[in-house]
Coordinates of C-alpha atoms and ligand atoms in Angstrom, one line a residue:
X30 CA 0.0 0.0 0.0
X31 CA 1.3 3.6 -0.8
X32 CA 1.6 6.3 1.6
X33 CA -0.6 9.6 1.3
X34 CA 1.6 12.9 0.3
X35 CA -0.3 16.2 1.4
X36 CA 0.9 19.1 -1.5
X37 CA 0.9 22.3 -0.2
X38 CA 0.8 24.8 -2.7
X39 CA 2.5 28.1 -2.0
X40 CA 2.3 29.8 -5.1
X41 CA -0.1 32.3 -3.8
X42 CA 2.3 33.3 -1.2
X43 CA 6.0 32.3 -1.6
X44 CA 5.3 32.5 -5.6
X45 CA 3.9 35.3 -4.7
X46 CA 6.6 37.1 -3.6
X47 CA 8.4 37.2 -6.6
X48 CA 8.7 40.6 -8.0
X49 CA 6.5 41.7 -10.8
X50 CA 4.2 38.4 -10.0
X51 CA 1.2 40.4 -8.3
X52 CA -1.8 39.4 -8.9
X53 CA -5.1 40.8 -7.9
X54 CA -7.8 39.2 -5.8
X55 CA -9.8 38.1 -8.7
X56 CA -6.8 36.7 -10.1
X57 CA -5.3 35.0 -7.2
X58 CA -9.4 33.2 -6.7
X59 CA -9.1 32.1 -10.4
X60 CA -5.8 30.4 -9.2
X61 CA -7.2 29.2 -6.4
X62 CA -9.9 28.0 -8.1
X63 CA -7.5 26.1 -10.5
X64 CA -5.2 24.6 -7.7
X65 CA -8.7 22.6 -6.2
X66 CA -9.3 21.0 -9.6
X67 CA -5.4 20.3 -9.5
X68 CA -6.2 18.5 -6.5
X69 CA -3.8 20.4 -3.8
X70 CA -4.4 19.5 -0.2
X71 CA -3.5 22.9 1.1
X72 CA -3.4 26.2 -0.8
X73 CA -1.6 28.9 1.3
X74 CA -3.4 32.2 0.2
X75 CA -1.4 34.8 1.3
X76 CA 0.5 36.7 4.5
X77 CA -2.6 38.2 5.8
X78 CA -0.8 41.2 8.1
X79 CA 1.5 42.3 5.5
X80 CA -0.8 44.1 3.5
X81 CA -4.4 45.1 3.1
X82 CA -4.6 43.4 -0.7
X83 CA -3.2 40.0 1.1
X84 CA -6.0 40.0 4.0
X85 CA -8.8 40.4 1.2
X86 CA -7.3 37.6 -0.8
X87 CA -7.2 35.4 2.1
X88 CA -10.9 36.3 3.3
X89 CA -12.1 35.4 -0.7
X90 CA -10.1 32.4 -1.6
X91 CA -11.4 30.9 1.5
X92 CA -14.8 31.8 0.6
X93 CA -14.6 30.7 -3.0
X94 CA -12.7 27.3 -2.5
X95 CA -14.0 24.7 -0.9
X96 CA -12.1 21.2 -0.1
X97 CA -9.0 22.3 -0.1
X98 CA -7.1 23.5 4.0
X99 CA -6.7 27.2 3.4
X100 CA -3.2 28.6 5.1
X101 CA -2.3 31.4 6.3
X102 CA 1.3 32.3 7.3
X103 CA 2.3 34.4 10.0
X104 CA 5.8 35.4 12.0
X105 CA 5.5 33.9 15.9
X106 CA 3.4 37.2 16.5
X107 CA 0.7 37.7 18.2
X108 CA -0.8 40.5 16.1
X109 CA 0.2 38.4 12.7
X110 CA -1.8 35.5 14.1
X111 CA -5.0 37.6 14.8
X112 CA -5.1 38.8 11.8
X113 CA -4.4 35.6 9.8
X114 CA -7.6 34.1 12.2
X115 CA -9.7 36.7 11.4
X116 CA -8.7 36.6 7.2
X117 CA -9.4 32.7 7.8
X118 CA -12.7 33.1 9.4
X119 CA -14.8 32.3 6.2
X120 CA -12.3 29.0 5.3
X121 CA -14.1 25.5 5.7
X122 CA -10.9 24.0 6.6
X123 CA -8.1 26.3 7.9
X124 CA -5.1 26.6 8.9
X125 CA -2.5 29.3 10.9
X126 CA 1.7 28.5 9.6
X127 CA 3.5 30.4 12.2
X128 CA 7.3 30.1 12.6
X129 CA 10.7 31.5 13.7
X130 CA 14.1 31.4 12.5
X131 CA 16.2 29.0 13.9
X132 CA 19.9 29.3 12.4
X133 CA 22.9 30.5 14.0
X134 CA 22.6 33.8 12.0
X135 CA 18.8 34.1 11.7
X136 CA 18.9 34.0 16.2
X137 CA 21.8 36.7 16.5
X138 CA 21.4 39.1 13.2
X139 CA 17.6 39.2 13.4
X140 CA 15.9 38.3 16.2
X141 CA 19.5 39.3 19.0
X142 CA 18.3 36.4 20.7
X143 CA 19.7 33.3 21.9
X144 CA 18.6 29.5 21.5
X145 CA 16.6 29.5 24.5
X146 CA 14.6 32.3 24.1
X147 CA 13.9 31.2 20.4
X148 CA 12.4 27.8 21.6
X149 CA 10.0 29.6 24.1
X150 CA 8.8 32.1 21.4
X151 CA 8.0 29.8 18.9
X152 CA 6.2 27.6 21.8
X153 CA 4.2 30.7 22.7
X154 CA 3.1 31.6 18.8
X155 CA 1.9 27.7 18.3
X156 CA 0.0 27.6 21.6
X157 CA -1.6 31.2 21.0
X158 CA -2.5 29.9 17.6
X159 CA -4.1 26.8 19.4
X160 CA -6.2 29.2 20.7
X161 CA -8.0 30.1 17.2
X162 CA -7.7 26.8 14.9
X163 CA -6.8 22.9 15.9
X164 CA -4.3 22.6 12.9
X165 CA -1.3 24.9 12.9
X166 CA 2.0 24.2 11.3
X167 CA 5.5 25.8 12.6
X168 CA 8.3 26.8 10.4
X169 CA 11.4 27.2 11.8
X170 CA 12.9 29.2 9.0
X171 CA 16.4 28.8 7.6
X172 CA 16.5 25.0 9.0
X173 CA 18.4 23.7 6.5
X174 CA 21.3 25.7 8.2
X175 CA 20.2 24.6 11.7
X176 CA 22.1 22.8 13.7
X177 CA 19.8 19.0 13.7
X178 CA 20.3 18.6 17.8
X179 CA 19.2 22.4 18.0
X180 CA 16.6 22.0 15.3
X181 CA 15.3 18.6 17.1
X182 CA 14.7 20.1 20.6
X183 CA 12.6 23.3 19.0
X184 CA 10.2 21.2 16.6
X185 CA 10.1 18.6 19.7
X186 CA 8.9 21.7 21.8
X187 CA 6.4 23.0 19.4
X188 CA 4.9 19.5 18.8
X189 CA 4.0 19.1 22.7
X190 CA 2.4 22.6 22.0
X191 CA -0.3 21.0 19.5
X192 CA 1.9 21.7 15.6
X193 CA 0.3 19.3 13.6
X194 CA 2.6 20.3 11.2
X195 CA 6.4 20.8 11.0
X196 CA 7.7 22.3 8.0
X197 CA 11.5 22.2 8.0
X198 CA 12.6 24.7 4.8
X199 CA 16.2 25.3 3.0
X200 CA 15.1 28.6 3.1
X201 CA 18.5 29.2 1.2
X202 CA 18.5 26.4 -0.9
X203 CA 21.8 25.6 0.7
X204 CA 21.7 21.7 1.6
X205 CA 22.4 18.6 -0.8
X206 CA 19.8 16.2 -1.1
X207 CA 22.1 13.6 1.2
X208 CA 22.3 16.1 3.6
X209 CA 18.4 17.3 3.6
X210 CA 17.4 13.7 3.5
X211 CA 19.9 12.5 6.9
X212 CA 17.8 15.9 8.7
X213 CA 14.5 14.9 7.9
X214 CA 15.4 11.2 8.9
X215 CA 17.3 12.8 12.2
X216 CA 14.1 14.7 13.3
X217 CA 12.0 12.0 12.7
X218 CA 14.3 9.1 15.0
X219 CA 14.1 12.3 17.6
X220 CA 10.8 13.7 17.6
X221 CA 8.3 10.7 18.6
X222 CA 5.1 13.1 17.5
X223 CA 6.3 11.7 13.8
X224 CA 6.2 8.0 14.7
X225 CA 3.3 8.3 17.0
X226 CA 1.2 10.3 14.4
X227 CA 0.1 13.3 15.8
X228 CA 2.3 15.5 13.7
X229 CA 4.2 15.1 9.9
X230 CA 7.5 16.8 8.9
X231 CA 7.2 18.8 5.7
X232 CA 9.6 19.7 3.2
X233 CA 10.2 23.6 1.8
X234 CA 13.1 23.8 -0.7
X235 CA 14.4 26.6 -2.3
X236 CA 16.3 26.1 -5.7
X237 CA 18.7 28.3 -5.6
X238 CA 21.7 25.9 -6.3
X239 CA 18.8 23.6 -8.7
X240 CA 18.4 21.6 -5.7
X241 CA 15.3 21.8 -5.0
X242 CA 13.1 19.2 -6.6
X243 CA 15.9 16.6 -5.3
X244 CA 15.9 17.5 -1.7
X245 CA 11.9 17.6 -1.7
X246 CA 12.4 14.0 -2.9
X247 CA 15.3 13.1 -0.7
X248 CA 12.9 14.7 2.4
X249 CA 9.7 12.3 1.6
X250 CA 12.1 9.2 0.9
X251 CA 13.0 9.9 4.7
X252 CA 9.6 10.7 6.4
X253 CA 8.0 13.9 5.3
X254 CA 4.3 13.5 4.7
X255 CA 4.4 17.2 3.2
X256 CA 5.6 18.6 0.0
X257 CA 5.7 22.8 -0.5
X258 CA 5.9 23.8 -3.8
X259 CA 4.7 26.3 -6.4
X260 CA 3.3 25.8 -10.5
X261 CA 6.3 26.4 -12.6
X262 CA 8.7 26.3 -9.4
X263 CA 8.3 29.8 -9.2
X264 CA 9.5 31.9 -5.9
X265 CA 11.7 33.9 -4.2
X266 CA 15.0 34.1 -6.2
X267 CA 15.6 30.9 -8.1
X268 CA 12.1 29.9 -6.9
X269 CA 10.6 27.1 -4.7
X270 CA 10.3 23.3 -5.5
X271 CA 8.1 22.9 -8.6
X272 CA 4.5 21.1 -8.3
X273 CA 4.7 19.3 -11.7
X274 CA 7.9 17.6 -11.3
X275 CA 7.4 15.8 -7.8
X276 CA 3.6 15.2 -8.4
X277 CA 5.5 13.1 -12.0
X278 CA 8.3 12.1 -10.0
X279 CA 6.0 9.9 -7.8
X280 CA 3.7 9.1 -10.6
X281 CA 6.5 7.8 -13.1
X282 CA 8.0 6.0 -9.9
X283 CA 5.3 4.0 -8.2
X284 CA 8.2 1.2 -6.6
X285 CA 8.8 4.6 -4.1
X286 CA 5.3 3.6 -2.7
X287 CA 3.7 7.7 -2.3
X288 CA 0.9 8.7 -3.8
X289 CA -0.6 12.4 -3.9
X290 CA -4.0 13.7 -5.1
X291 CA -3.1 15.3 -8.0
X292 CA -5.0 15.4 -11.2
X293 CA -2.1 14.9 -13.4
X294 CA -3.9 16.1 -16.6
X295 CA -4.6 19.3 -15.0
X296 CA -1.0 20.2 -14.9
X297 CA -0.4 21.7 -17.9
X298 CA -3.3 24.2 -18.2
X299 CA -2.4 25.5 -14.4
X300 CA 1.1 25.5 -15.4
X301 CA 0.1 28.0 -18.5
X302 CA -2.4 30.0 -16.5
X303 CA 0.2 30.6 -13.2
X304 CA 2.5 31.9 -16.4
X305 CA 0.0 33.8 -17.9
X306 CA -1.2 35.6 -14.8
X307 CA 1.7 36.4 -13.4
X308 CA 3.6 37.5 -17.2
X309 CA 6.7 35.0 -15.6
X310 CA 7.6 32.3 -18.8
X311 CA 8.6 29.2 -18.6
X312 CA 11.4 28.2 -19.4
X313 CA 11.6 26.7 -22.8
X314 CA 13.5 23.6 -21.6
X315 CA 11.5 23.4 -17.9
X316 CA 10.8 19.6 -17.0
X317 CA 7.0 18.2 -17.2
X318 CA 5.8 21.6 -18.7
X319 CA 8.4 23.6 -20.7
X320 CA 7.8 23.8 -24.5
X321 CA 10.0 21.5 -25.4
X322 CA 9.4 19.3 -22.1
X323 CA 8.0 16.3 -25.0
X324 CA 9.7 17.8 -28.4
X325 CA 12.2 15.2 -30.0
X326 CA 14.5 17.0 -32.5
X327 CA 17.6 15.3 -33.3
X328 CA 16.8 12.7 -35.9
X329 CA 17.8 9.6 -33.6
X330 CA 15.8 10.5 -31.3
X331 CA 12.5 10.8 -33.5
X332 CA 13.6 7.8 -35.6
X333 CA 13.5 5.9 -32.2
X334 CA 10.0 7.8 -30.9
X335 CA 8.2 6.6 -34.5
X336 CA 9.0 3.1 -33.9
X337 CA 8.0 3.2 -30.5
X338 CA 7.3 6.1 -28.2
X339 CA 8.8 4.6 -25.2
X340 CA 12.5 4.3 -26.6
X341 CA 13.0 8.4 -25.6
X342 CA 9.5 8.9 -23.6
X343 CA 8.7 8.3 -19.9
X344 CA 5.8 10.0 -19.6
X345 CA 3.0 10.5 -22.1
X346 CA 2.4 14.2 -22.8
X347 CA -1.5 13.5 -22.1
X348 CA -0.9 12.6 -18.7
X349 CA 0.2 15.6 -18.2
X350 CA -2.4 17.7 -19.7
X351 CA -1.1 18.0 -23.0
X352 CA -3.5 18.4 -26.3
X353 CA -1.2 17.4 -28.9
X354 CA -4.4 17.5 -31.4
X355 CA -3.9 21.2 -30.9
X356 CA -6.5 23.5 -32.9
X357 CA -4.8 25.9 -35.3
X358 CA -6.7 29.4 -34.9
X359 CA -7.1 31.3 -37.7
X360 CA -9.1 34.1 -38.5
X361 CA -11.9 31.4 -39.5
X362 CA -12.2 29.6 -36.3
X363 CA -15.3 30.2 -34.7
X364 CA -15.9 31.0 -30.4
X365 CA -16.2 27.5 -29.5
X366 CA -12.3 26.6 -30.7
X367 CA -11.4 29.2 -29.1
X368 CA -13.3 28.5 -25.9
X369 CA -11.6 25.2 -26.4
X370 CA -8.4 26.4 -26.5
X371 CA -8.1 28.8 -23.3
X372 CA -9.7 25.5 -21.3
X373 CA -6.9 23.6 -22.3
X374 CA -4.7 26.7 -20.9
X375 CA -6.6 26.8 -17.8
X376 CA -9.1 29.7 -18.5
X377 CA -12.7 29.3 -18.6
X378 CA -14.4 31.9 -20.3
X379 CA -18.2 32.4 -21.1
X380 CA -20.9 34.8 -22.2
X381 CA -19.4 38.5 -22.3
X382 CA -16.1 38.1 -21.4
X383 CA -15.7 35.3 -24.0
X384 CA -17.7 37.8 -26.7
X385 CA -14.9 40.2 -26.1
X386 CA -11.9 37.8 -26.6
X387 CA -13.4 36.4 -29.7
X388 CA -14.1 40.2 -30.9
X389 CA -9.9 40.7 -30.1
X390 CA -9.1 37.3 -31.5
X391 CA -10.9 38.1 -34.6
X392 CA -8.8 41.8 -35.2
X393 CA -5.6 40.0 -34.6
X394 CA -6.4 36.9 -36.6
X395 CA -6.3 39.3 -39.4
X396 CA -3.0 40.4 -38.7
X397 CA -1.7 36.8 -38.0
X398 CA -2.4 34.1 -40.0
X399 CA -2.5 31.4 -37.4
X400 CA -2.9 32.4 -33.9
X401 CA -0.9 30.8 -31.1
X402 CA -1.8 30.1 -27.6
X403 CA 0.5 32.4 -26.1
X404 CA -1.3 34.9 -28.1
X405 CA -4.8 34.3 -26.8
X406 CA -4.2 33.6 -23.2
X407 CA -2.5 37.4 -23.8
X408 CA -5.5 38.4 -25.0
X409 CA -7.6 36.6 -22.4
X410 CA -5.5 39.0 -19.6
X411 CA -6.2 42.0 -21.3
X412 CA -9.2 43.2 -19.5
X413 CA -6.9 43.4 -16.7
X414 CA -5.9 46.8 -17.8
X415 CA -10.2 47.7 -18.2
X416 CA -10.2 49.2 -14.9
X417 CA -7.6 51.4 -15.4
X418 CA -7.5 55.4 -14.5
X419 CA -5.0 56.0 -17.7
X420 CA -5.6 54.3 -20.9
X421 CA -3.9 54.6 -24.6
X422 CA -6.2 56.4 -26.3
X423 CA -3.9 56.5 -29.6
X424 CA -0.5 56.4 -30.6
X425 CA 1.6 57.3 -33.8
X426 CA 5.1 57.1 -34.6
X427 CA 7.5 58.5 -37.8
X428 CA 10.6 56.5 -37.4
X429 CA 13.3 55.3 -40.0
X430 CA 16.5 55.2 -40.4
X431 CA 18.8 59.0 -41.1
X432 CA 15.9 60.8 -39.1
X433 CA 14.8 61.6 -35.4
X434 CA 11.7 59.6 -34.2
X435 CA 8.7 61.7 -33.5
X436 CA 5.9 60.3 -31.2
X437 CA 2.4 61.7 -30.9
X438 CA 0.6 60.3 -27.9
X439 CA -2.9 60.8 -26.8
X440 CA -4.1 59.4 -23.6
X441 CA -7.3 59.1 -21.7
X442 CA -7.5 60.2 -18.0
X443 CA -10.8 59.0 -16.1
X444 CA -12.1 59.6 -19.5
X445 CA -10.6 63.0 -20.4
X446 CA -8.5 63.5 -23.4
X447 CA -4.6 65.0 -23.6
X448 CA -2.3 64.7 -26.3
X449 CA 1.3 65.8 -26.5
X450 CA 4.3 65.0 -29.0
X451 CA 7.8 64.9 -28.5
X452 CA 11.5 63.9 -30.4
X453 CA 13.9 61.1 -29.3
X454 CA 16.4 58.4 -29.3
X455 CA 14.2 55.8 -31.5
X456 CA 10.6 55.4 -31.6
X457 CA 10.5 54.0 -28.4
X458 CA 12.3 57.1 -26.6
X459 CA 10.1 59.5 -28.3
X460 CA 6.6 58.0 -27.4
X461 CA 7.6 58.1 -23.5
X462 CA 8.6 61.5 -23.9
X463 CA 5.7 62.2 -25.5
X464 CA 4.0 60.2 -22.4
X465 CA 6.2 61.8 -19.7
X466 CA 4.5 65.4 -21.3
X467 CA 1.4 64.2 -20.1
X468 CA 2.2 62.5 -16.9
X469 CA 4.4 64.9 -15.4
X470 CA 6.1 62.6 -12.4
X471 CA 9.6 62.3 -11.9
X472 CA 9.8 58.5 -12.5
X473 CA 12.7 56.3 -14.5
X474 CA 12.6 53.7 -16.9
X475 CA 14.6 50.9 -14.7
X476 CA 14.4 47.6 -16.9
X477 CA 13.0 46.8 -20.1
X478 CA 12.4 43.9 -22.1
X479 CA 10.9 42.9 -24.9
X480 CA 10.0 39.7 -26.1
X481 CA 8.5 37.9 -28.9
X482 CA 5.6 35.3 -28.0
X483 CA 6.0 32.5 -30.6
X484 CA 7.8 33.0 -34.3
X485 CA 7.6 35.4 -37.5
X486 CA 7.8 38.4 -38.5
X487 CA 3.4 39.3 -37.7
X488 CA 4.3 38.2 -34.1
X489 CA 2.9 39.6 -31.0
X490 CA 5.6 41.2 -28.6
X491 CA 5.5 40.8 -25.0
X492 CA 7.4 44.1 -23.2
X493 CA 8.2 43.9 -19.0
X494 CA 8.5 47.6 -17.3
X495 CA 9.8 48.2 -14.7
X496 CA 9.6 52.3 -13.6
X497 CA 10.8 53.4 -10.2
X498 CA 8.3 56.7 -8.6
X499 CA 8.8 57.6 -5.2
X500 CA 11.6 55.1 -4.4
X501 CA 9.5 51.6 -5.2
X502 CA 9.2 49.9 -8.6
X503 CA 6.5 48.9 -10.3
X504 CA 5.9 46.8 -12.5
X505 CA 4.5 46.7 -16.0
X506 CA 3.1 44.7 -19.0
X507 CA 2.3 45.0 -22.5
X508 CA 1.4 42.9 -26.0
X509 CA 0.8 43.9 -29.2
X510 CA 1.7 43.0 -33.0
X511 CA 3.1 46.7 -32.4
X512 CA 5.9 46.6 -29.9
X513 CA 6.0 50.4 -29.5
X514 CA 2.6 50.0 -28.3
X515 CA 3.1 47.6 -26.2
X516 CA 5.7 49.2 -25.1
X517 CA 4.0 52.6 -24.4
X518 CA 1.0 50.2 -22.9
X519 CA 4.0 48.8 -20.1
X520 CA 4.8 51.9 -19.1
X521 CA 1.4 52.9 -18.6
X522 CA 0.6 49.5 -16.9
X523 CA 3.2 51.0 -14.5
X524 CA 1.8 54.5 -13.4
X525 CA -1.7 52.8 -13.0
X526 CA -0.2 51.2 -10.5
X527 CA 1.8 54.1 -8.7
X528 CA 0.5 54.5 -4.9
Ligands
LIG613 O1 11.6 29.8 2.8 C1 11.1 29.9 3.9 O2 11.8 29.7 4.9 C2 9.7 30.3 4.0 C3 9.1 30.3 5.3 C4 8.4 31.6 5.6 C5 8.1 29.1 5.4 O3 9.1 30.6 3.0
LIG614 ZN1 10.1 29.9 1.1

């Protein structure tokens, strides 16, 4: 008989994090929504006291989601732990993640503690969370650089206080998988809660040395019941353990004996709507989802996959969600392709907000003669801008090369109409001149990138903005066939979001 792996899903929080990955409540329920047909056990919706936009997450994704254990992470504070009860007061099932730091440097450079005093803190936080829901987990951050005795008598501690859940990260991504593996195995031989059942260990690996996926496996081959990971991997600098590759890892290895919940054949469309959402790609050659995840290209390897599949396959693309019967689009398709098309990238559109796709399809169709899906699931997040205070009302550019770019810009302002022109570097350069004219903030272009979605020369092109105001960044998106417009559309995505 296999043993039962919970996944935790912390794309909503430590995926979260990851700069120019926002998303807005609607969004973040959509994902939500997506990770309980996926089949998670626990979705951790967001870090309720650090912001007002994170406490309103929590308080709808609990109301919109139903089997899944909704999360909320806190530091070993009283006031963070009120307010992640009261943003988990709507969930079915809930529960408070509350944790200290337990390394050597995390004690002295930023709590100035000691040892001792670290243990009865992160006793106190568990017990006060007691107080509000029956299943709380404790972190004890940066324990893959913790000491194992240490690290042994603080999640021993916090198990008498009722953790029902220990979650031991690599906050750093440090460890090797021999050494992440021996931990988990050491705290399990010394904390009897793991044998006797009242508590499970759980892994949370960061990848910053592309360790990640291996220590999550190394940590469940040696007693963790609890897998943290994010769709696509993403997270804080190189990113968290993926979803897709230990949900397959398990799958394509049933002689390891663990079994999770996951709808396998959802992967793929939550792997393209996380991407889409948050404008983060994947990587082309990403395992279980990247483009080329199932492409064979050198010609031993497809004379080998045509006589039979398994000679260079080990999983089949289907299993993971895959539609290799893809639907071309072309300016002849009608809705119900392309409804069929966004479901197999995770969006499910209807009614009006389908209408209006179809009605953007259609004008680029013309442009385009076959439409990708990284071109519709850019025009399925387009309405994101609708609510917008500043829109591009118009844009024209003279450009060419032996003369100065001119830019004439007209925007709309809750509805009111200003135009301005203006000369620069390129055509680029002149149309945020032009733009600058209008908005008049002291604010600077700080990265830009543009990007082309799939192939040839009637291409859409993706641009990322970021535009520092008032000493934060922000962050900015744009697509069009036209990459000065989208460009001039990413900056504006920016100031729209200025505080
Ligand atoms: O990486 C980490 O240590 C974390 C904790 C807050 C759980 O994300
Ligand atoms: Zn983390």
């Amino acid at each position: 008989m296999s043993d039962r792996l919970f996944i935790f899903d912390t794309t909503l929080r430590d995926g979260e994090q990851v700069p120019g990955c926002q998303l807005n409540t609607v969004e973040k329920i959509q994902v939500a929504k997506q990770l309980e047909a996926l089949g998670v056990d626990v979705i951790e919706a967001g870090f309720p006291v650090s912001s007002p936009g994170d406490f309103n997450s929590v308080i709808e994704i609990s109301k919109a989601v139903t089997w899944p254990t909704i999360c909320a992470l806190t530091r070993a504070v009283q006031k963070d732990i009120d307010v992640a009860a009261d943003a988990l007061k709507y969930a079915k099932r809930k529960r408070i993640h509350t944790g200290i730091g337990t390394s050597p440097s995390h004690i002295r450079y930023k709590f100035n503690s000691n040892p001792e005093e670290i243990i009865e803190r992160a006793v106190a936080a568990v017990k006060y969370a007691k107080r509000y829901v029956e299943d709380v987990e404790f972190y004890a951050e940066d324990a893959g650089r913790t000491d194992n005795e240490y690290l042994a008598r603080v999640i021993d501690a916090v198990c008498k206080a009722g953790a029902t859940v220990c979650n031991i990260p690599d906050t750093t991504g440090f460890r090797t998988p021999y050494e992440y593996g021996e931990k988990i195995k050491y705290l399990y031989e010394h904390v009897d809660a793991f044998a006797a059942g009242t508590s499970i260990l759980s892994t949370h690996c960061h990848n910053d040395l592309g360790m990640a996926t291996a220590n999550t496996v190394a940590g469940v081959l040696n007693g963790a019941r609890q897998v943290e990971v994010t769709i696509n991997g993403i997270g804080e600098r190189a990113g968290n353990t993926s979803l897709e590759e230990v949900a397959m890892i398990f799958k394509t290895h049933p002689d390891l004996g663990i079994e999770t919940n996951i709808n396998t054949t959802k992967i793929y469309p939550t792997s393209r709507m996380v991407s889409s959402l948050m404008n983060m790609p994947v990587q082309p050659n990403k395992a279980v989802v990247g483009k080329n995840a199932f492409a064979h290209s050198s010609g031993i390897h497809q004379d080998g996959v045509l006589k039979n599949v398994s000679t260079y396959e080990i999983m089949d693309p289907k299993e993971v969600g895959i539609d290799d019967n893809a639907i071309v689009l072309t300016a002849r398709s009608g809705r119900a392709a392309l409804r069929h098309r966004l479901s197999v990238n995770g969006v499910e559109l209807d009614g009006e907000k389908l209408d209006k796709v179809y009605e953007d399809f259609l004008k680029l169709a013309d442009k385009k003669k076959e439409v990708t899906d990284d071109d519709i699931m850019v025009l399925a997040g387009a309405d994101r801008t609708a609510a917008h205070n500043i829109k591009l009302d118009y844009l024209q550019v003279t450009t060419g090369k032996g003369v100065k770019s001119v830019a004439s810009v007209g925007l709309l302002i809750a509805n009111e109409h200003f135009e301005a022109a203006a000369s620069g570097n390129g055509p680029v350069d002149a149309a945020i001149r032009a733009l600058k004219t209008i908005i008049r903030r002291e604010m600077t272009l700080k990265e830009f990138t543009i990007q082309a979605i799939s192939k040839g020369s009637d291409d859409m092109g993706k641009v990322h903005m970021q535009v520092e105001y008032e000493g934060r960044v922000y962050y900015g998106f744009g697509a069009n066939t036209d990459i000065v417009t989208a460009s001039v559309e990413a900056y504006i995505d920016c100031i729209n979001k200025f505080k």
